[in-house]
Coordinates of C-alpha atoms and ligand atoms in Angstrom, one line a residue:
M12 CA 52.7 51.4 -169.3
S13 CA 56.3 51.1 -168.3
T14 CA 58.8 52.2 -171.0
E15 CA 61.0 49.2 -170.3
F16 CA 60.2 46.1 -172.3
I17 CA 62.0 43.1 -173.7
F18 CA 61.4 41.9 -177.2
E19 CA 62.8 39.0 -179.1
Q20 CA 62.0 37.8 -182.6
L21 CA 63.1 34.1 -183.1
F22 CA 63.1 32.1 -186.4
D23 CA 62.5 28.4 -186.9
E24 CA 64.3 27.3 -190.1
T25 CA 62.3 24.1 -190.5
S26 CA 58.9 25.8 -190.8
S27 CA 60.0 29.4 -191.5
T28 CA 58.0 30.4 -188.4
L29 CA 58.7 33.6 -186.5
T30 CA 58.1 33.3 -182.7
Y31 CA 58.0 36.4 -180.5
I32 CA 58.8 37.0 -176.9
V33 CA 57.4 40.2 -175.2
G34 CA 58.4 40.9 -171.6
D35 CA 58.1 43.6 -169.0
A36 CA 61.6 44.6 -168.0
V37 CA 60.5 45.6 -164.6
T38 CA 58.2 42.7 -163.4
R39 CA 60.2 40.2 -165.6
E40 CA 56.9 38.6 -166.8
A41 CA 56.8 37.5 -170.4
L42 CA 54.6 36.0 -173.1
I43 CA 55.6 33.9 -176.1
L44 CA 53.6 34.2 -179.3
D45 CA 53.4 31.2 -181.7
P46 CA 56.1 28.9 -180.2
V47 CA 57.3 25.9 -182.2
D48 CA 57.6 22.4 -180.5
H49 CA 61.2 21.6 -181.4
Q50 CA 62.4 25.1 -180.4
L51 CA 61.2 24.6 -176.7
E52 CA 64.7 24.5 -175.3
R53 CA 65.9 27.5 -177.3
D54 CA 62.9 29.5 -176.1
L55 CA 63.3 28.5 -172.5
G56 CA 67.0 29.5 -172.9
V57 CA 66.1 33.0 -174.2
L58 CA 63.6 33.5 -171.4
A59 CA 66.2 32.4 -168.8
A60 CA 68.9 34.6 -170.4
H61 CA 66.7 37.6 -169.8
G62 CA 65.6 36.5 -166.4
L63 CA 62.0 36.3 -167.6
T64 CA 59.2 34.3 -166.1
L65 CA 56.8 32.9 -168.8
V66 CA 53.2 33.7 -167.9
L67 CA 51.5 33.2 -171.2
A68 CA 51.8 31.2 -174.4
L69 CA 49.7 32.8 -177.1
E70 CA 48.6 31.6 -180.5
T71 CA 47.5 33.5 -183.6
H72 CA 45.7 30.4 -185.0
A73 CA 45.8 26.6 -185.1
H74 CA 48.8 26.1 -187.3
A75 CA 48.8 23.7 -190.2
D76 CA 52.5 23.4 -190.9
H77 CA 54.1 22.9 -187.5
I78 CA 53.2 21.9 -184.0
T79 CA 53.0 24.5 -181.2
A80 CA 55.0 24.3 -178.0
A81 CA 52.2 26.1 -176.1
G82 CA 51.0 23.0 -174.2
E83 CA 54.5 21.8 -173.3
L84 CA 55.5 25.3 -172.2
R85 CA 52.4 25.5 -170.0
R86 CA 53.4 22.1 -168.4
R87 CA 57.0 23.1 -168.0
T88 CA 56.6 26.7 -166.7
G89 CA 53.1 27.0 -165.3
A90 CA 52.3 29.7 -167.9
K91 CA 48.7 29.9 -169.1
A92 CA 47.8 29.3 -172.7
A93 CA 45.7 31.6 -174.8
A94 CA 44.2 31.1 -178.2
P95 CA 41.6 32.6 -180.5
F96 CA 38.1 31.7 -179.6
N97 CA 37.2 30.5 -183.1
C98 CA 40.2 28.1 -183.6
G99 CA 38.8 25.1 -181.7
I100 CA 41.7 25.1 -179.3
D101 CA 39.5 23.9 -176.4
P102 CA 42.2 23.3 -173.7
A103 CA 43.4 27.0 -173.8
D104 CA 43.0 28.8 -170.5
L105 CA 41.9 32.0 -172.3
H106 CA 39.9 32.3 -175.5
V107 CA 40.7 35.5 -177.3
E108 CA 38.1 37.5 -179.2
D109 CA 38.1 40.8 -181.0
G110 CA 39.3 43.5 -178.6
T111 CA 40.6 41.1 -175.9
A112 CA 43.4 42.8 -174.0
I113 CA 46.2 40.5 -173.0
R114 CA 48.3 41.9 -170.2
V115 CA 51.8 40.8 -169.2
G116 CA 53.2 43.0 -166.5
S117 CA 52.5 46.5 -167.9
E118 CA 52.6 45.4 -171.6
T119 CA 49.3 45.0 -173.4
L120 CA 48.5 43.2 -176.6
T121 CA 45.1 43.8 -178.1
A122 CA 43.5 41.1 -180.3
I123 CA 42.1 41.9 -183.7
E124 CA 40.0 39.2 -185.3
T125 CA 41.2 38.7 -188.8
P126 CA 39.5 35.7 -190.4
G127 CA 40.6 34.6 -193.8
H128 CA 43.8 32.5 -193.5
T129 CA 41.8 30.4 -191.1
A130 CA 38.3 31.1 -189.8
G131 CA 39.6 31.9 -186.3
S132 CA 42.9 33.7 -187.1
V133 CA 43.7 36.7 -184.9
C134 CA 46.4 39.4 -185.0
Y135 CA 47.7 41.3 -182.0
R136 CA 48.5 44.9 -181.7
W137 CA 51.3 45.9 -179.3
R138 CA 52.7 49.4 -178.9
D139 CA 53.6 50.6 -182.4
A140 CA 53.6 47.1 -183.8
V141 CA 51.2 44.4 -185.0
F142 CA 51.8 40.7 -184.9
T143 CA 50.1 39.5 -188.1
G144 CA 50.3 35.7 -187.8
D145 CA 49.6 34.2 -191.2
T146 CA 47.1 36.9 -192.2
L147 CA 49.7 39.3 -193.6
F148 CA 53.2 38.4 -194.6
I149 CA 55.9 40.8 -195.7
G150 CA 55.2 41.0 -199.5
G151 CA 52.6 38.3 -199.2
C152 CA 49.8 36.8 -197.1
G153 CA 48.7 33.4 -195.8
R154 CA 46.9 31.0 -198.1
A155 CA 43.1 30.7 -197.6
D156 CA 42.4 27.2 -198.9
F157 CA 41.9 25.2 -195.6
Q158 CA 40.6 25.4 -192.0
G159 CA 37.7 27.6 -193.0
G160 CA 40.0 29.8 -195.0
D161 CA 38.2 32.4 -197.2
A162 CA 40.1 34.8 -199.6
G163 CA 37.3 37.4 -199.5
A164 CA 37.4 37.4 -195.7
L165 CA 41.2 37.6 -195.8
Y166 CA 41.0 40.7 -198.0
D167 CA 38.5 42.3 -195.7
S168 CA 40.7 41.5 -192.7
I169 CA 43.9 42.9 -194.3
V170 CA 42.4 45.9 -196.0
G171 CA 39.6 46.7 -193.5
R172 CA 41.4 46.0 -190.2
L173 CA 45.2 45.9 -190.7
F174 CA 45.5 48.6 -193.3
T175 CA 43.5 51.0 -191.2
L176 CA 46.2 50.9 -188.6
P177 CA 48.7 53.9 -188.7
D178 CA 51.1 53.6 -191.7
A179 CA 54.1 53.6 -189.3
T180 CA 52.8 50.5 -187.5
R181 CA 55.5 47.8 -187.6
V182 CA 54.5 44.5 -189.1
F183 CA 55.8 41.3 -187.5
P184 CA 54.5 38.3 -189.4
G185 CA 54.1 34.7 -188.3
H186 CA 56.2 33.3 -191.2
D187 CA 58.7 34.5 -193.6
Y188 CA 59.9 32.5 -196.5
R189 CA 62.4 35.0 -197.9
S190 CA 64.5 36.4 -195.1
H191 CA 62.4 39.4 -194.4
R192 CA 61.8 40.2 -190.7
V193 CA 59.9 43.5 -190.3
S194 CA 57.9 45.8 -192.4
T195 CA 55.3 48.5 -191.8
I196 CA 51.6 48.8 -192.6
G197 CA 52.4 51.7 -195.0
A198 CA 55.0 49.7 -196.9
E199 CA 52.7 46.7 -197.3
K200 CA 49.8 48.9 -198.5
R201 CA 52.1 50.4 -201.2
T202 CA 54.1 47.4 -202.3
N203 CA 52.6 44.1 -201.2
P204 CA 52.1 42.4 -204.6
R205 CA 49.0 40.5 -203.4
L206 CA 47.2 43.7 -202.3
A207 CA 48.7 46.9 -203.8
G208 CA 46.3 48.2 -206.5
K209 CA 44.2 45.0 -206.3
S210 CA 40.4 45.0 -206.0
R211 CA 38.7 42.4 -203.7
D212 CA 37.7 40.4 -206.7
E213 CA 41.2 40.4 -208.2
F214 CA 42.6 39.3 -204.8
I215 CA 40.1 36.4 -204.6
A216 CA 41.1 35.4 -208.2
L217 CA 44.8 35.6 -207.4
M218 CA 44.4 33.4 -204.3
A219 CA 42.3 30.9 -206.1
A220 CA 45.0 30.5 -208.7
L221 CA 47.8 29.7 -206.2
N222 CA 47.4 25.9 -206.3
L223 CA 49.8 25.3 -203.5
P224 CA 50.5 21.8 -202.3
K225 CA 49.0 21.2 -198.9
P226 CA 51.4 21.6 -195.9
K227 CA 53.2 18.3 -195.3
L228 CA 52.2 18.2 -191.6
I229 CA 48.6 19.4 -191.9
D230 CA 46.9 16.2 -190.9
I231 CA 49.0 15.8 -187.8
A232 CA 49.5 19.5 -186.9
V233 CA 45.9 20.8 -186.9
P234 CA 44.5 18.1 -184.5
A235 CA 47.7 18.4 -182.3
N236 CA 47.5 22.2 -182.2
R237 CA 43.8 22.1 -181.2
N238 CA 45.2 20.3 -178.1
L239 CA 48.0 23.0 -177.7
G240 CA 50.5 20.6 -179.4
L241 CA 50.1 17.8 -176.8
P242 CA 49.1 14.2 -177.7
H243 CA 45.4 13.8 -177.2
G244 CA 44.8 12.6 -173.7
G245 CA 48.1 14.2 -172.7
Ligands
GSH10 N1 55.7 23.8 -197.8 C1 55.1 24.2 -196.5 C2 53.9 25.0 -196.8 C3 53.5 25.7 -195.6 C4 52.2 26.6 -195.8 O1 51.3 26.3 -196.7 N2 52.1 27.6 -195.0 C5 50.9 28.4 -194.9 C6 50.8 29.0 -193.5 S1 50.3 27.7 -192.4 C7 50.9 29.5 -195.9 O2 50.0 30.3 -195.8 N3 51.8 29.6 -196.8 C8 51.8 30.7 -197.7 C9 52.5 30.3 -199.0 O3 53.1 29.3 -199.0 O4 52.4 31.2 -199.9 C10 54.8 22.9 -195.7 O5 54.6 21.9 -196.3 O6 54.7 23.0 -194.5
FE2_11 FE1 49.0 29.1 -190.7

């Protein structure tokens, strides 16, 4: 593994989505994780500013609240698209499963299947960090009430998979609704109000009582995202 890498965390105000770019500073190849449709030009600009060639657009899950730019980035740049196997994103070039190693130059991301927010949700471990998608947020977690979501499975994914990573592992979530940007596994174990000191049953009860309104875009976004954000037939 080269020690030289490029890393960018980018925020979309409209959907509170965090998008990430990971690049190899030597080969200048890069991937983008969870890109948002209307941030396409921003993201191409960031890649160009670093002199990076996009080789992969990667998803943590089929999003319910915004549309991915993965398909359009593939069309514009020739990058491949990768998505979790269980998300129904059929046109992806690569379907990610537990343990799948995603290589970009000499950087490697390793997939961890973390069902719960959706049935197919995946997190990605990279160096001393983990990209947690909507499985684990800073001081919160994704909801579990649609797309095969399951609060018990979410608890098992967070506690059984993410919380068994080293405490110093940095946590980069897929959304943040309160201006947080990075945490650690150790800090989330100690202080995340959804999880710290909570039993599995208490977590399930807490999630069942959230009663959140459904995301405004869900009926448009989920079918679009299963087609990498492109219009069907497009
Ligand atoms: N108000 C937002 C809600 C977005 C939403 O529900 N986001 C999901 C992730 S796709 C979530 O897990 N939110 C957690 C929460 O709101 O506590 C919208 O309409 O888009
Ligand atoms: Fe989500």
